[in-house]
Amino acid sequence: MPINAIESRRLYLQIAGQLRSLIVNGEFPSGSRLPAERELARQFGVSRPSLREALIALEVEGYVDVRPGSGVLVTTPRWPAPDCSDEEGPLEIMRARCLLEAEIAAEAAPRMKPKDLAVLGELLGEMEKRATAASSRLDADRRFHLHIAAKLANNVLLRLVADLLDRRNSLLGAQFAAHFDSARTWAAVLTEHRKIVAALAAHDPPEARQAMHNHLRRAHDRWARQLDRGVKSNVRTGRKRHAGEENGVRGLALTRSGPAE
């Protein structure tokens, strides 16, 4: 089966779909290795980060196992296999959040009251105290962003923000977080959140817009840089790194440093 050049729309899904079909149809049987990343990217006509995003999806589904120094090994997925084919990519979601939440922050800035700033400050304190507890930290982060969105008293916007935030719990979103979140990136997130609070406290819409935009854009870029750096080490531990692992999700061999949101 020939490899077809990829169109620009939702690259990672198209790449993953073609590779999945090649594996299922026996072009790459279980136990074999995929061609080198550079060669696959050339044949697909895509960048290596886009290819790596597709490989993360395929590893979540159980079709491949990325091994540093040994390439990408084709495996047989458990049944029923997780399906990422309908999931938006984490980077795509982050870009949507950047556009939506920056404008929400600008609209919310003039409406912030002392009690709102106090709530945001308490949530920052929770995020800092729970820096090593991923679920608690993410919950505080979620409440931080939703509290700002709620100031607009628009249930449609609030629902959109909540939905985008909850996509972090998808199979693919969880896999990105498991590999890319670290104490260092959460320290950067806290600094960025404090700048958002300062702009909101000043009731300055342009500053609030810029602070929120900068935060989410930097979170996006941290993930993008990690994808660009590629596979560095194979992190395997005896503990469950994420609840998704209980459902057969296996870890892609990527460096465990990168963006939180």
PDB file of N, CA, C and O in Angstrom, residues 11-12 16 22 93 99 102 109 118 129 145 157 159 163 170 195 215 229-230 235:
ATOM      1  N   LEU A  11      -3.212  17.311  10.632  1.00  0.00           N
ATOM      2  CA  LEU A  11      -2.144  16.450  10.149  1.00  0.00           C
ATOM      3  C   LEU A  11      -1.985  15.174  10.956  1.00  0.00           C
ATOM      4  O   LEU A  11      -1.873  14.084  10.386  1.00  0.00           O
ATOM      5  N   TYR A  12      -1.964  15.299  12.269  1.00  0.00           N
ATOM      6  CA  TYR A  12      -1.619  14.120  13.054  1.00  0.00           C
ATOM      7  C   TYR A  12      -2.636  12.998  12.851  1.00  0.00           C
ATOM      8  O   TYR A  12      -2.288  11.807  12.818  1.00  0.00           O
ATOM      9  N   ALA A  16      -1.632   9.408  11.422  1.00  0.00           N
ATOM     10  CA  ALA A  16      -1.934   8.242  12.248  1.00  0.00           C
ATOM     11  C   ALA A  16      -2.866   7.280  11.516  1.00  0.00           C
ATOM     12  O   ALA A  16      -2.691   6.055  11.584  1.00  0.00           O
ATOM     13  N   LEU A  22      -1.782   0.877   7.349  1.00  0.00           N
ATOM     14  CA  LEU A  22      -0.638   0.085   6.885  1.00  0.00           C
ATOM     15  C   LEU A  22      -0.333  -1.060   7.848  1.00  0.00           C
ATOM     16  O   LEU A  22      -0.004  -2.171   7.429  1.00  0.00           O
ATOM     17  N   ILE A  93      -6.124  22.234  20.343  1.00  0.00           N
ATOM     18  CA  ILE A  93      -6.977  22.698  21.438  1.00  0.00           C
ATOM     19  C   ILE A  93      -6.360  23.910  22.119  1.00  0.00           C
ATOM     20  O   ILE A  93      -7.053  24.884  22.452  1.00  0.00           O
ATOM     21  N   LEU A  99      -7.050  31.853  21.680  1.00  0.00           N
ATOM     22  CA  LEU A  99      -7.915  32.866  21.070  1.00  0.00           C
ATOM     23  C   LEU A  99      -9.111  33.198  21.958  1.00  0.00           C
ATOM     24  O   LEU A  99      -9.435  34.368  22.174  1.00  0.00           O
ATOM     25  N   ALA A 102      -8.119  34.601  25.809  1.00  0.00           N
ATOM     26  CA  ALA A 102      -7.509  35.930  25.826  1.00  0.00           C
ATOM     27  C   ALA A 102      -8.587  37.007  25.769  1.00  0.00           C
ATOM     28  O   ALA A 102      -8.533  38.003  26.510  1.00  0.00           O
ATOM     29  N   ALA A 109     -11.677  41.730  32.870  1.00  0.00           N
ATOM     30  CA  ALA A 109     -10.831  42.620  33.668  1.00  0.00           C
ATOM     31  C   ALA A 109     -11.608  43.745  34.372  1.00  0.00           C
ATOM     32  O   ALA A 109     -11.424  43.950  35.583  1.00  0.00           O
ATOM     33  N   ALA A 118      -9.233  37.469  45.344  1.00  0.00           N
ATOM     34  CA  ALA A 118      -8.896  36.617  46.487  1.00  0.00           C
ATOM     35  C   ALA A 118      -9.046  35.136  46.121  1.00  0.00           C
ATOM     36  O   ALA A 118      -8.205  34.304  46.486  1.00  0.00           O
ATOM     37  N   LYS A 129       1.113  24.631  46.264  1.00  0.00           N
ATOM     38  CA  LYS A 129       1.258  23.632  47.321  1.00  0.00           C
ATOM     39  C   LYS A 129       1.163  22.215  46.771  1.00  0.00           C
ATOM     40  O   LYS A 129       1.774  21.292  47.303  1.00  0.00           O
ATOM     41  N   HIS A 145      -9.182  29.106  35.570  1.00  0.00           N
ATOM     42  CA  HIS A 145      -9.632  29.570  34.249  1.00  0.00           C
ATOM     43  C   HIS A 145     -11.154  29.715  34.194  1.00  0.00           C
ATOM     44  O   HIS A 145     -11.666  30.654  33.567  1.00  0.00           O
ATOM     45  N   LEU A 157     -20.159  30.687  26.691  1.00  0.00           N
ATOM     46  CA  LEU A 157     -18.707  30.820  26.773  1.00  0.00           C
ATOM     47  C   LEU A 157     -18.135  29.959  27.892  1.00  0.00           C
ATOM     48  O   LEU A 157     -17.083  29.331  27.734  1.00  0.00           O
ATOM     49  N   ARG A 159     -19.326  27.188  29.039  1.00  0.00           N
ATOM     50  CA  ARG A 159     -19.360  25.791  28.606  1.00  0.00           C
ATOM     51  C   ARG A 159     -18.243  25.488  27.608  1.00  0.00           C
ATOM     52  O   ARG A 159     -17.624  24.420  27.655  1.00  0.00           O
ATOM     53  N   ASP A 163     -15.325  22.799  28.295  1.00  0.00           N
ATOM     54  CA  ASP A 163     -15.130  21.673  27.379  1.00  0.00           C
ATOM     55  C   ASP A 163     -13.672  21.598  26.917  1.00  0.00           C
ATOM     56  O   ASP A 163     -13.081  20.512  26.880  1.00  0.00           O
ATOM     57  N   SER A 170      -8.694  13.612  27.895  1.00  0.00           N
ATOM     58  CA  SER A 170      -8.818  12.641  26.815  1.00  0.00           C
ATOM     59  C   SER A 170      -7.584  11.737  26.807  1.00  0.00           C
ATOM     60  O   SER A 170      -6.566  12.028  27.446  1.00  0.00           O
ATOM     61  N   LYS A 195       0.871  36.823  36.516  1.00  0.00           N
ATOM     62  CA  LYS A 195       0.800  37.983  35.624  1.00  0.00           C
ATOM     63  C   LYS A 195      -0.635  38.221  35.170  1.00  0.00           C
ATOM     64  O   LYS A 195      -1.065  39.369  35.003  1.00  0.00           O
ATOM     65  N   HIS A 215       0.370  33.324  28.290  1.00  0.00           N
ATOM     66  CA  HIS A 215       0.377  32.078  29.059  1.00  0.00           C
ATOM     67  C   HIS A 215       0.041  30.876  28.183  1.00  0.00           C
ATOM     68  O   HIS A 215       0.780  29.883  28.146  1.00  0.00           O
ATOM     69  N   ARG A 229      12.006  18.144  19.654  1.00  0.00           N
ATOM     70  CA  ARG A 229      13.218  17.496  20.155  1.00  0.00           C
ATOM     71  C   ARG A 229      13.166  15.991  19.984  1.00  0.00           C
ATOM     72  O   ARG A 229      14.193  15.332  19.917  1.00  0.00           O
ATOM     73  N   GLY A 230      11.960  15.436  19.961  1.00  0.00           N
ATOM     74  CA  GLY A 230      11.814  14.019  19.671  1.00  0.00           C
ATOM     75  C   GLY A 230      12.072  13.108  20.843  1.00  0.00           C
ATOM     76  O   GLY A 230      12.093  13.514  22.002  1.00  0.00           O
ATOM     77  N   VAL A 235      10.837   6.392  29.539  1.00  0.00           N
ATOM     78  CA  VAL A 235      10.498   6.471  30.957  1.00  0.00           C
ATOM     79  C   VAL A 235       9.516   5.359  31.279  1.00  0.00           C
ATOM     80  O   VAL A 235       8.373   5.389  30.868  1.00  0.00           O
TER      81      VAL A 235
END
